[in-house]
């Protein structure tokens, strides 16, 4: 799978540019045995891959059963299977050090590095506690509800229902209640998270990393400090665009909710953005769309009218990929995936894509609703699936994205081609918006993509501080809100709870999925889109380009996908784009006309 099968993911994510100091120190100690040979190293790698693949597949199956049917038993079984995989991975990571100094073929050298980018928890009790806490937090998030009247089950709402309120209600009191209710429940697993962080750090330190955050930053074929600097560089490039959007949305929200709810300066209350985490604002489109006849970009009505159900929506998304020349999804995908929320049991609804046997047993797990947003998430998940299928012939350690941001970018890149004309062709939009309505279409995209940038940047700013110990448990919320105010310009709608855990109300925190990957992905997807459109011979404005049915673009993309994690990510980038570096100029170009429009609107609205 992609992100729950954490062991394999951590193992096979990407190579470090340089090995941590402790590993180098280890090498200089006198060796117990005589120096290893190249042949021994090759055999070690072969055995390690076979052993890890077997354990990863077993852990993946157990995790699938757990997340699609949460019970105490499936929780214990998932934790146990994960523990076995983690034990092997740790053992192998330590053993791998023995071969670090050998002159090996490039592939083997890379595999050796990848093996050492995971944690090693040699203490049995720690390992057991770690995998149990992990499973418990995942389940707790999946099962969580907010009950208006505590003890009365008929008043309980799950995350999906609360998200619907955030998306559709325009009643600030109702919005605030749903927002606060969801955030309050996260406090129930704060203690577990604190313990989990502690053990996780122990495991990372055993492998020579300063802490788990440092280990995460080491997965990008460059020194960890260079990665942090790279993300900051990209953020500075896109920040002016975010600022213009934030100001425009502030002024429009003031028109809806008044100046009492929406201040003229400083951060805006977080419950007003149409989304539980204010991470994507496209549900505000009806409130903020340009005046006059503005583009309609919402396909929800068509989906309902035409009875296009979850599976049919997924079929449509598959159709985009096959139009690029990619294979049809295997029959087992359709049999084994979870498309909708089962009525009779608890599940983890947060969307994910799984490669259960690391071959063709690929599945997605979603609780699909008939909305535009979810139609795009399906494309996102199938991006993971097509990546998994494309690299299935690579050796186990290379069955992964070029880096985790690449894995997150593929489906979104494809979804950038689901333009209004494409939606119209599929019968999902009654009409194609005229070119003079492009601003509306661009604004809708910016509400998804530009609004998301600071959020995706700050989640790991927070976690890096937590993992390094700079932020202590009693300051979790304080620092979380400092970051959210600083980067997103949003504030908590009410005073902080005494022992709250607001960061824990976001899936990726209790599930411990790194988040910088999404920031990278949001820059990268525009870069890939621009390159694939160029490959398709397209020369018009980027927002009107669709690579639908373009086999040349499909071939380029597929060539990159098939490489998996076998080479440093910049080489994969070069295959698809001819470019060497992450570059925010594509996202800036894409939205350039919108930036001009937003700044003009802001002037007019401010003068009112
Ligand atoms: O978690 C996801 C995917 C699964 S990898 C649905 N995303 C992030 C989120 O929901 O917060 C996609 C965009 C950001
Ligand atoms: Zn994803």
Coordinates of C-alpha atoms and ligand atoms in Angstrom, one line a residue:
X1 CA 0.0 0.0 0.0
X2 CA 1.2 3.5 -0.1
X3 CA 1.1 5.1 3.3
X4 CA -0.2 2.7 5.9
X5 CA 2.3 0.0 5.2
X6 CA 4.7 2.3 7.0
X7 CA 7.6 -0.1 7.4
X8 CA 8.0 -0.7 3.7
X9 CA 7.2 2.9 3.0
X10 CA 10.0 4.1 5.4
X11 CA 12.3 1.5 4.0
X12 CA 11.8 2.0 0.4
X13 CA 11.1 5.7 0.4
X14 CA 14.2 7.2 -1.0
X15 CA 18.0 7.3 -0.6
X16 CA 19.8 9.7 1.6
X17 CA 22.4 11.9 0.1
X18 CA 24.8 11.3 2.9
X19 CA 24.7 8.8 5.8
X20 CA 24.2 10.1 9.3
X21 CA 27.2 10.7 11.4
X22 CA 26.6 7.8 13.8
X23 CA 26.6 5.4 10.9
X24 CA 29.9 6.7 9.6
X25 CA 31.4 6.5 13.1
X26 CA 30.3 2.9 13.3
X27 CA 32.3 2.1 10.2
X28 CA 35.5 3.3 11.7
X29 CA 35.3 0.9 14.7
X30 CA 37.5 -2.2 14.3
X31 CA 35.4 -4.8 12.5
X32 CA 34.8 -8.0 14.3
X33 CA 35.0 -10.1 11.3
X34 CA 37.1 -9.7 8.2
X35 CA 36.0 -7.1 5.8
X36 CA 32.9 -8.2 3.8
X37 CA 33.1 -8.9 0.1
X38 CA 30.9 -7.5 -2.7
X39 CA 29.4 -10.9 -3.2
X40 CA 28.4 -11.1 0.5
X41 CA 26.8 -7.6 0.2
X42 CA 24.8 -8.7 -2.8
X43 CA 23.6 -11.8 -1.1
X44 CA 22.7 -9.8 2.0
X45 CA 20.6 -7.4 -0.1
X46 CA 18.8 -10.2 -1.9
X47 CA 17.9 -12.0 1.3
X48 CA 16.9 -8.7 3.0
X49 CA 14.5 -7.8 0.1
X50 CA 12.9 -11.2 0.1
X51 CA 12.4 -11.2 3.9
X52 CA 11.1 -7.7 4.0
X53 CA 8.7 -8.1 1.1
X54 CA 7.1 -11.1 2.7
X55 CA 6.7 -9.3 6.1
X56 CA 5.5 -6.1 4.4
X57 CA 2.8 -8.0 2.5
X58 CA 1.6 -9.8 5.6
X59 CA 1.5 -6.5 7.5
X60 CA -0.3 -4.9 4.6
X61 CA -3.0 -7.6 4.6
X62 CA -3.5 -7.3 8.3
X63 CA -3.7 -3.5 8.1
X64 CA -6.2 -3.7 5.3
X65 CA -8.5 -5.9 7.3
X66 CA -8.1 -3.7 10.3
X67 CA -8.8 -0.4 8.5
X68 CA -11.8 -1.8 6.7
X69 CA -13.2 -3.5 9.9
X70 CA -12.0 -2.0 13.1
X71 CA -12.3 -4.3 16.1
X72 CA -10.0 -5.0 19.1
X73 CA -9.0 -8.2 17.4
X74 CA -8.1 -6.8 14.1
X75 CA -6.3 -4.0 15.8
X76 CA -4.1 -6.5 17.7
X77 CA -3.5 -8.5 14.6
X78 CA -2.5 -5.5 12.6
X79 CA -0.1 -4.3 15.4
X80 CA 1.4 -7.8 15.6
X81 CA 2.1 -8.1 11.9
X82 CA 3.5 -4.6 11.9
X83 CA 5.8 -5.5 14.8
X84 CA 7.3 -8.4 12.9
X85 CA 8.0 -6.3 9.9
X86 CA 9.5 -3.5 12.1
X87 CA 11.7 -6.0 14.0
X88 CA 13.1 -7.3 10.7
X89 CA 13.6 -3.9 9.3
X90 CA 15.5 -2.7 12.3
X91 CA 17.7 -5.7 12.4
X92 CA 18.5 -5.4 8.7
X93 CA 19.1 -1.7 9.0
X94 CA 21.8 -2.3 11.6
X95 CA 23.3 -5.2 9.6
X96 CA 23.4 -3.1 6.5
X97 CA 26.0 -0.8 8.0
X98 CA 28.6 -3.5 7.6
X99 CA 28.7 -3.0 3.8
X100 CA 28.7 0.8 3.7
X101 CA 32.3 1.1 2.7
X102 CA 32.3 -1.4 -0.1
X103 CA 32.5 -0.3 -3.7
X104 CA 29.2 -1.6 -5.0
X105 CA 27.2 -1.2 -8.2
X106 CA 25.0 1.9 -8.0
X107 CA 21.7 0.0 -7.5
X108 CA 23.1 -2.0 -4.6
X109 CA 24.6 1.1 -3.0
X110 CA 21.2 2.8 -3.2
X111 CA 19.5 -0.2 -1.7
X112 CA 21.9 -0.1 1.2
X113 CA 21.1 3.5 1.9
X114 CA 17.4 3.0 1.6
X115 CA 17.6 0.2 4.2
X116 CA 19.3 2.5 6.6
X117 CA 16.6 5.2 6.3
X118 CA 14.3 3.4 8.7
X119 CA 14.2 3.2 12.4
X120 CA 15.6 0.4 14.5
X121 CA 13.8 -0.5 17.8
X122 CA 15.9 -3.2 19.3
X123 CA 14.0 -3.3 22.6
X124 CA 11.0 -5.7 22.3
X125 CA 8.8 -3.8 24.8
X126 CA 9.4 -0.5 22.9
X127 CA 8.6 -2.2 19.6
X128 CA 5.4 -3.7 20.9
X129 CA 4.3 -0.5 22.5
X130 CA 5.1 1.5 19.3
X131 CA 3.0 -0.7 17.0
X132 CA 0.1 -0.9 19.5
X133 CA 0.0 2.8 20.0
X134 CA 0.1 3.3 16.2
X135 CA -2.8 0.9 15.6
X136 CA -4.8 2.4 18.5
X137 CA -4.4 5.9 17.3
X138 CA -5.4 5.0 13.8
X139 CA -8.5 3.2 15.0
X140 CA -9.4 6.0 17.5
X141 CA -9.3 8.5 14.6
X142 CA -11.3 6.2 12.4
X143 CA -14.0 5.6 15.0
X144 CA -14.2 9.1 16.4
X145 CA -17.5 11.0 16.6
X146 CA -18.8 14.2 18.2
X147 CA -21.9 13.8 20.2
X148 CA -23.9 17.0 20.8
X149 CA -25.4 15.4 23.9
X150 CA -22.8 13.2 25.5
X151 CA -24.1 9.7 26.1
X152 CA -26.9 10.1 23.6
X153 CA -25.8 8.1 20.5
X154 CA -28.5 9.6 18.3
X155 CA -26.8 13.0 18.6
X156 CA -23.4 11.7 17.4
X157 CA -21.8 12.8 14.1
X158 CA -18.8 11.2 12.4
X159 CA -16.1 13.1 10.6
X160 CA -17.9 12.7 7.2
X161 CA -21.0 14.3 8.6
X162 CA -19.1 17.0 10.4
X163 CA -17.2 17.8 7.2
X164 CA -20.6 18.1 5.3
X165 CA -21.6 20.8 7.8
X166 CA -18.3 22.7 7.4
X167 CA -18.8 22.4 3.6
X168 CA -22.4 23.5 3.3
X169 CA -23.6 25.4 6.3
X170 CA -23.4 29.2 6.3
X171 CA -24.5 29.5 10.0
X172 CA -21.4 30.5 12.0
X173 CA -22.7 29.0 15.2
X174 CA -23.4 25.7 13.6
X175 CA -20.0 25.8 11.8
X176 CA -18.2 26.6 15.1
X177 CA -20.0 23.8 17.0
X178 CA -19.0 21.2 14.4
X179 CA -15.5 22.5 14.3
X180 CA -15.0 22.5 18.1
X181 CA -16.7 19.1 18.5
X182 CA -14.3 17.4 16.1
X183 CA -11.2 19.1 17.6
X184 CA -12.2 18.3 21.1
X185 CA -12.2 14.5 20.4
X186 CA -8.6 14.5 19.5
X187 CA -7.6 15.1 23.1
X188 CA -8.6 11.5 23.9
X189 CA -5.4 10.2 22.2
X190 CA -3.0 12.9 23.1
X191 CA -1.3 10.8 25.8
X192 CA -0.8 8.0 23.3
X193 CA 0.8 10.4 20.8
X194 CA 3.2 11.7 23.4
X195 CA 4.4 8.2 24.2
X196 CA 4.5 7.3 20.6
X197 CA 6.8 10.2 19.7
X198 CA 9.1 9.2 22.5
X199 CA 9.6 5.7 21.3
X200 CA 9.8 6.7 17.7
X201 CA 12.7 9.0 18.5
X202 CA 14.4 6.2 20.3
X203 CA 14.2 4.1 17.1
X204 CA 15.5 6.9 14.9
X205 CA 18.4 7.6 17.3
X206 CA 19.4 3.9 17.2
X207 CA 19.9 4.5 13.5
X208 CA 22.0 7.6 14.1
X209 CA 19.4 10.3 13.3
X210 CA 18.9 13.1 15.7
X211 CA 15.2 12.4 15.9
X212 CA 12.4 11.1 13.7
X213 CA 11.9 14.5 12.1
X214 CA 15.5 14.5 11.0
X215 CA 15.0 11.0 9.6
X216 CA 12.0 12.2 7.6
X217 CA 14.0 15.1 6.2
X218 CA 16.8 12.7 5.2
X219 CA 14.6 11.0 2.5
X220 CA 15.2 13.4 -0.3
X221 CA 18.6 12.6 -1.8
X222 CA 20.0 15.7 -0.2
X223 CA 21.2 16.6 3.3
X224 CA 18.3 17.1 5.7
X225 CA 19.1 20.9 6.2
X226 CA 19.1 21.3 2.5
X227 CA 15.6 19.9 2.2
X228 CA 14.3 22.3 4.9
X229 CA 15.9 25.2 3.0
X230 CA 14.4 23.9 -0.3
X231 CA 10.8 23.9 1.1
X232 CA 11.3 27.4 2.5
X233 CA 12.6 28.6 -0.9
X234 CA 9.5 27.3 -2.6
X235 CA 7.2 28.7 0.1
X236 CA 8.7 32.2 -0.4
X237 CA 8.0 31.9 -4.2
X238 CA 4.3 31.2 -3.7
X239 CA 3.6 33.3 -0.7
X240 CA 2.6 36.5 -2.5
X241 CA 0.0 34.6 -4.4
X242 CA -1.4 33.1 -1.2
X243 CA -1.5 36.5 0.4
X244 CA -3.6 37.9 -2.5
X245 CA -6.0 35.0 -2.3
X246 CA -6.2 35.2 1.5
X247 CA -7.0 39.0 1.4
X248 CA -9.7 38.5 -1.3
X249 CA -11.4 35.7 0.6
X250 CA -11.3 37.8 3.8
X251 CA -13.1 40.6 2.0
X252 CA -15.7 38.3 0.5
X253 CA -16.2 36.4 3.9
X254 CA -16.8 39.8 5.5
X255 CA -19.6 40.4 3.0
X256 CA -21.2 37.1 4.0
X257 CA -20.6 37.0 7.8
X258 CA -19.9 40.7 8.7
X259 CA -17.0 42.3 10.4
X260 CA -17.9 40.9 13.8
X261 CA -17.1 37.4 12.6
X262 CA -14.4 38.3 10.1
X263 CA -11.8 40.8 11.2
X264 CA -10.3 43.3 8.8
X265 CA -6.8 42.5 9.9
X266 CA -5.0 39.5 11.5
X267 CA -6.0 35.8 11.3
X268 CA -9.5 34.7 10.3
X269 CA -11.5 32.2 12.4
X270 CA -10.8 28.7 11.0
X271 CA -14.4 27.4 10.9
X272 CA -15.4 29.7 8.0
X273 CA -13.4 28.2 5.2
X274 CA -15.7 25.3 4.2
X275 CA -13.2 22.7 5.5
X276 CA -12.4 21.2 8.8
X277 CA -8.7 22.2 8.6
X278 CA -9.1 25.3 6.4
X279 CA -6.7 23.4 4.1
X280 CA -8.8 23.7 0.9
X281 CA -11.3 26.4 0.3
X282 CA -13.2 25.3 -2.8
X283 CA -16.4 24.9 -0.9
X284 CA -16.4 28.7 -0.7
X285 CA -16.6 29.1 -4.4
X286 CA -20.3 30.0 -4.4
X287 CA -19.5 32.8 -1.9
X288 CA -16.4 34.2 -3.6
X289 CA -17.0 33.6 -7.3
X290 CA -16.6 36.5 -9.7
X291 CA -19.7 38.7 -10.1
X292 CA -21.9 38.3 -13.1
X293 CA -22.2 35.0 -15.1
X294 CA -19.4 33.0 -13.4
X295 CA -18.2 29.6 -14.5
X296 CA -20.0 26.6 -13.0
X297 CA -17.4 24.0 -12.0
X298 CA -19.5 21.8 -9.7
X299 CA -20.4 18.4 -11.0
X300 CA -22.3 17.2 -8.0
X301 CA -25.7 17.8 -9.5
X302 CA -24.8 15.8 -12.7
X303 CA -23.5 12.9 -10.6
X304 CA -26.7 12.7 -8.7
X305 CA -29.0 13.2 -11.6
X306 CA -27.3 10.6 -13.7
X307 CA -27.0 8.2 -10.8
X308 CA -23.3 7.9 -11.2
X309 CA -22.3 5.9 -8.1
X310 CA -18.9 5.5 -6.4
X311 CA -17.8 2.7 -8.6
X312 CA -18.9 4.5 -11.8
X313 CA -17.0 7.6 -10.7
X314 CA -14.0 5.5 -10.3
X315 CA -14.5 3.9 -13.7
X316 CA -14.6 7.4 -15.2
X317 CA -11.3 8.3 -13.5
X318 CA -9.7 5.0 -14.7
X319 CA -10.8 6.1 -18.2
X320 CA -8.5 9.1 -18.0
X321 CA -5.5 6.9 -17.3
X322 CA -6.3 4.4 -20.0
X323 CA -6.8 7.3 -22.5
X324 CA -3.1 8.0 -21.8
X325 CA -2.2 4.5 -22.9
X326 CA -2.0 2.9 -19.4
X327 CA -3.4 -0.5 -18.6
X328 CA -7.0 -1.2 -17.4
X329 CA -7.1 -1.8 -13.6
X330 CA -7.1 -5.5 -12.7
X331 CA -10.4 -7.3 -12.0
X332 CA -9.3 -7.8 -8.4
X333 CA -9.2 -4.0 -7.9
X334 CA -12.9 -3.8 -8.6
X335 CA -13.6 -6.8 -6.3
X336 CA -11.4 -5.9 -3.4
X337 CA -11.5 -2.1 -3.1
X338 CA -13.7 -0.3 -0.6
X339 CA -15.5 2.4 -2.5
X340 CA -18.2 3.5 0.0
X341 CA -18.5 3.6 3.8
X342 CA -20.0 0.3 5.0
X343 CA -23.0 0.7 7.3
X344 CA -22.4 -2.2 9.5
X345 CA -18.9 -1.6 10.9
X346 CA -16.3 1.0 11.8
X347 CA -13.6 1.8 9.1
X348 CA -10.9 4.3 8.5
X349 CA -12.5 6.5 5.9
X350 CA -9.5 8.6 5.0
X351 CA -8.7 7.8 1.4
X352 CA -5.7 5.6 0.7
X353 CA -4.2 3.4 -2.1
X354 CA -2.8 0.0 -1.4
X355 CA -0.5 -2.5 -3.2
X356 CA -1.2 -5.4 -1.0
X357 CA 1.1 -8.0 -2.7
X358 CA 3.5 -5.5 -4.3
X359 CA 2.4 -6.9 -7.6
X360 CA -1.1 -6.5 -9.1
X361 CA -3.3 -6.8 -5.9
X362 CA -3.9 -3.0 -5.9
X363 CA -6.9 -1.5 -4.1
X364 CA -8.2 1.8 -3.0
X365 CA -10.0 2.4 0.3
X366 CA -12.4 5.4 0.3
X367 CA -15.8 6.5 1.5
X368 CA -16.8 8.2 -1.7
X369 CA -19.5 10.8 -1.8
X370 CA -20.9 12.2 -5.0
X371 CA -19.1 15.5 -5.0
X372 CA -16.6 17.3 -7.3
X373 CA -14.0 17.2 -4.4
X374 CA -14.3 13.4 -4.1
X375 CA -14.1 13.0 -7.9
X376 CA -10.7 14.7 -7.7
X377 CA -9.6 12.5 -4.8
X378 CA -10.4 9.4 -6.8
X379 CA -8.0 10.7 -9.5
X380 CA -5.5 11.3 -6.7
X381 CA -5.8 7.8 -5.4
X382 CA -5.6 6.2 -8.8
X383 CA -2.3 8.2 -9.3
X384 CA -0.9 6.1 -6.5
X385 CA -2.4 2.9 -8.0
X386 CA -0.9 3.5 -11.4
X387 CA 2.5 4.3 -9.9
X388 CA 2.3 1.0 -8.0
X389 CA 1.4 -0.9 -11.1
X390 CA 4.1 0.8 -13.1
X391 CA 7.0 0.0 -10.7
X392 CA 5.8 -3.5 -9.8
X393 CA 8.7 -5.1 -11.8
X394 CA 11.3 -3.2 -9.8
X395 CA 13.1 -4.9 -6.9
X396 CA 11.3 -4.6 -3.7
X397 CA 13.3 -1.7 -2.3
X398 CA 12.6 0.4 -5.4
X399 CA 8.9 -0.2 -5.4
X400 CA 8.1 3.3 -4.3
X401 CA 7.9 6.9 -5.6
X402 CA 11.0 8.8 -6.7
X403 CA 10.2 10.5 -3.4
X404 CA 7.0 10.6 -1.4
X405 CA 6.1 14.0 -3.0
X406 CA 6.1 12.3 -6.5
X407 CA 3.8 9.6 -5.2
X408 CA 1.3 12.3 -4.1
X409 CA 1.7 14.4 -7.3
X410 CA 0.8 11.9 -10.0
X411 CA -3.0 11.7 -9.5
X412 CA -3.2 15.5 -9.0
X413 CA -1.2 16.1 -12.2
X414 CA -3.7 14.0 -14.1
X415 CA -6.6 15.7 -12.3
X416 CA -5.3 19.1 -13.6
X417 CA -6.3 17.9 -17.0
X418 CA -9.9 17.3 -15.9
X419 CA -10.7 20.8 -17.3
X420 CA -14.3 22.0 -17.7
X421 CA -14.2 21.0 -21.3
X422 CA -13.2 17.5 -20.3
X423 CA -16.0 17.4 -17.7
X424 CA -18.4 18.5 -20.3
X425 CA -17.2 15.8 -22.7
X426 CA -18.0 13.3 -20.0
X427 CA -21.5 14.8 -19.6
X428 CA -20.7 16.0 -16.1
X429 CA -21.0 19.8 -16.8
X430 CA -24.0 21.1 -18.8
X431 CA -21.8 23.6 -20.6
X432 CA -18.2 24.6 -21.2
X433 CA -17.5 28.0 -19.6
X434 CA -16.5 30.7 -22.1
X435 CA -12.9 31.8 -22.2
X436 CA -13.9 35.1 -20.5
X437 CA -15.0 32.9 -17.5
X438 CA -11.6 31.5 -17.0
X439 CA -11.1 33.7 -14.0
X440 CA -13.8 31.8 -12.2
X441 CA -12.3 28.4 -13.1
X442 CA -8.9 29.6 -12.0
X443 CA -10.2 31.0 -8.7
X444 CA -11.8 27.6 -8.0
X445 CA -8.5 25.9 -8.6
X446 CA -6.7 28.4 -6.4
X447 CA -9.1 27.7 -3.6
X448 CA -8.0 24.1 -3.8
X449 CA -4.3 24.4 -4.6
X450 CA -3.1 27.8 -3.4
X451 CA -5.0 27.7 -0.2
X452 CA -3.4 24.3 0.6
X453 CA 0.2 25.5 0.4
X454 CA 0.8 27.0 3.8
X455 CA -1.2 24.2 5.5
X456 CA 0.9 21.6 3.9
X457 CA 4.0 23.5 4.8
X458 CA 3.2 24.0 8.5
X459 CA 2.1 20.5 9.5
X460 CA 5.6 19.2 9.5
X461 CA 7.0 22.5 10.8
X462 CA 5.0 21.6 13.9
X463 CA 6.0 17.9 13.8
X464 CA 9.7 18.6 13.3
X465 CA 9.6 20.7 16.5
X466 CA 7.6 18.0 18.4
X467 CA 10.0 15.3 17.3
X468 CA 13.1 17.4 18.1
X469 CA 11.7 18.1 21.6
X470 CA 11.7 21.9 21.0
X471 CA 7.9 21.8 21.5
X472 CA 6.8 20.0 24.7
X473 CA 3.4 18.2 25.1
X474 CA 2.0 21.1 27.2
X475 CA 2.8 23.5 24.3
X476 CA 1.4 21.3 21.4
X477 CA -1.6 23.6 20.8
X478 CA 0.2 26.8 21.5
X479 CA 2.8 26.1 18.9
X480 CA 0.2 24.6 16.5
X481 CA -1.8 27.9 16.5
X482 CA 1.3 30.1 16.3
X483 CA 2.1 28.2 13.0
X484 CA -1.4 28.3 11.7
X485 CA -1.7 32.0 12.4
X486 CA 1.7 32.7 10.9
X487 CA 1.4 30.7 7.7
X488 CA -2.3 30.3 7.0
X489 CA -3.6 33.4 8.6
X490 CA -6.3 31.5 10.4
X491 CA -7.1 31.3 14.1
X492 CA -8.9 29.0 16.6
X493 CA -12.5 30.0 16.8
X494 CA -12.5 29.8 20.6
X495 CA -9.8 29.7 23.3
X496 CA -7.6 26.7 23.4
X497 CA -8.6 23.7 25.5
X498 CA -6.7 23.0 28.7
X499 CA -5.1 19.8 27.5
X500 CA -6.2 19.9 23.9
X501 CA -4.6 18.2 20.8
X502 CA -5.8 20.2 17.8
X503 CA -3.0 18.9 15.5
X504 CA -4.3 15.4 16.3
X505 CA -7.6 16.3 14.7
X506 CA -5.8 16.0 11.3
X507 CA -5.6 12.4 10.1
X508 CA -1.9 12.4 9.3
X509 CA -0.8 13.2 12.9
X510 CA -2.3 10.2 14.7
X511 CA -1.6 8.1 11.6
X512 CA 2.0 9.5 11.6
X513 CA 2.1 10.1 7.9
X514 CA 4.7 12.8 6.9
X515 CA 3.0 15.9 5.4
X516 CA 5.8 17.8 3.5
X517 CA 5.1 15.3 0.7
X518 CA 1.9 17.2 -0.1
X519 CA 3.6 20.5 -0.2
X520 CA 6.2 19.1 -2.6
X521 CA 3.4 17.5 -4.6
X522 CA 1.5 20.7 -5.0
X523 CA 4.5 22.5 -6.5
X524 CA 5.5 19.5 -8.6
X525 CA 2.1 18.7 -10.1
X526 CA 2.1 22.0 -11.9
X527 CA 5.6 21.4 -13.1
X528 CA 4.7 18.0 -14.4
X529 CA 1.5 19.4 -16.0
X530 CA 3.4 22.0 -17.8
X531 CA 5.9 19.5 -19.1
X532 CA 3.3 17.0 -20.2
X533 CA 1.3 19.7 -22.0
X534 CA 4.5 20.7 -23.8
X535 CA 5.0 17.0 -24.7
X536 CA 1.5 17.0 -26.1
X537 CA 2.4 20.0 -28.3
X538 CA 0.1 22.3 -26.4
X539 CA 1.0 26.0 -26.4
X540 CA -2.0 27.8 -25.0
X541 CA -2.7 28.9 -21.3
X542 CA -1.8 26.1 -18.9
X543 CA -5.2 26.1 -17.2
X544 CA -6.9 25.1 -20.5
X545 CA -4.6 22.2 -21.3
X546 CA -5.8 18.7 -20.9
X547 CA -3.6 15.7 -21.8
X548 CA -6.7 13.5 -22.2
X549 CA -6.1 10.9 -24.9
X550 CA -2.6 12.1 -25.5
X551 CA -0.4 9.0 -25.8
X552 CA 2.9 10.9 -26.1
X553 CA 2.3 12.6 -22.7
X554 CA 1.2 9.3 -21.3
X555 CA 4.3 7.6 -22.4
X556 CA 6.5 10.3 -20.8
X557 CA 4.7 10.0 -17.5
X558 CA 4.7 6.2 -17.6
X559 CA 8.5 6.2 -18.2
X560 CA 9.0 8.1 -15.0
X561 CA 6.6 6.0 -13.1
X562 CA 8.3 2.8 -14.1
X563 CA 11.6 4.0 -12.6
X564 CA 10.0 3.9 -9.1
X565 CA 12.6 4.8 -6.5
X566 CA 15.5 3.2 -8.4
X567 CA 17.2 6.5 -9.1
X568 CA 17.5 9.8 -7.2
X569 CA 14.3 11.9 -7.7
X570 CA 15.9 14.6 -9.8
X571 CA 16.7 12.0 -12.5
X572 CA 13.0 10.9 -12.5
X573 CA 12.1 14.5 -12.8
X574 CA 14.4 14.9 -15.7
X575 CA 12.8 11.9 -17.5
X576 CA 9.4 13.5 -17.3
X577 CA 10.2 17.2 -17.7
X578 CA 13.8 17.6 -18.8
X579 CA 14.2 19.8 -15.7
X580 CA 16.5 19.3 -12.8
X581 CA 15.0 21.1 -9.8
X582 CA 11.7 21.7 -8.2
X583 CA 10.4 24.9 -9.6
X584 CA 7.4 26.9 -8.5
X585 CA 7.4 29.0 -11.7
X586 CA 4.8 26.6 -13.3
X587 CA 2.3 27.1 -10.5
X588 CA 3.0 30.9 -10.6
X589 CA 2.5 30.9 -14.4
X590 CA -0.7 28.9 -14.2
X591 CA -2.3 31.4 -11.8
X592 CA -0.7 34.6 -13.2
X593 CA -3.9 36.0 -14.7
X594 CA -5.7 35.3 -11.4
X595 CA -3.0 37.2 -9.4
X596 CA -3.6 40.3 -11.5
X597 CA -7.4 39.9 -11.1
X598 CA -7.2 39.3 -7.3
X599 CA -5.0 42.3 -6.7
X600 CA -7.4 44.5 -8.7
X601 CA -10.5 43.1 -6.8
X602 CA -8.8 43.7 -3.5
X603 CA -8.2 47.4 -4.4
X604 CA -11.9 47.8 -5.3
X605 CA -13.2 45.9 -2.3
X606 CA -10.9 47.8 0.1
X607 CA -12.2 51.1 -1.2
X608 CA -15.8 50.2 -0.5
Ligands
LIG1 O1 -4.3 12.4 2.5 C1 -4.5 12.7 1.4 C2 -4.9 11.7 0.3 C3 -4.3 10.4 0.7 S1 -2.6 10.2 0.4 C4 -6.4 11.6 0.3 N1 -4.3 14.0 1.0 C5 -4.0 15.1 1.9 C6 -5.1 15.4 2.9 O2 -6.2 14.9 2.7 O3 -4.9 16.1 3.9 C7 -4.5 14.5 -0.4 C8 -4.2 16.0 -0.3 C9 -3.7 16.3 1.1
LIG2 ZN1 -2.1 10.4 -1.6

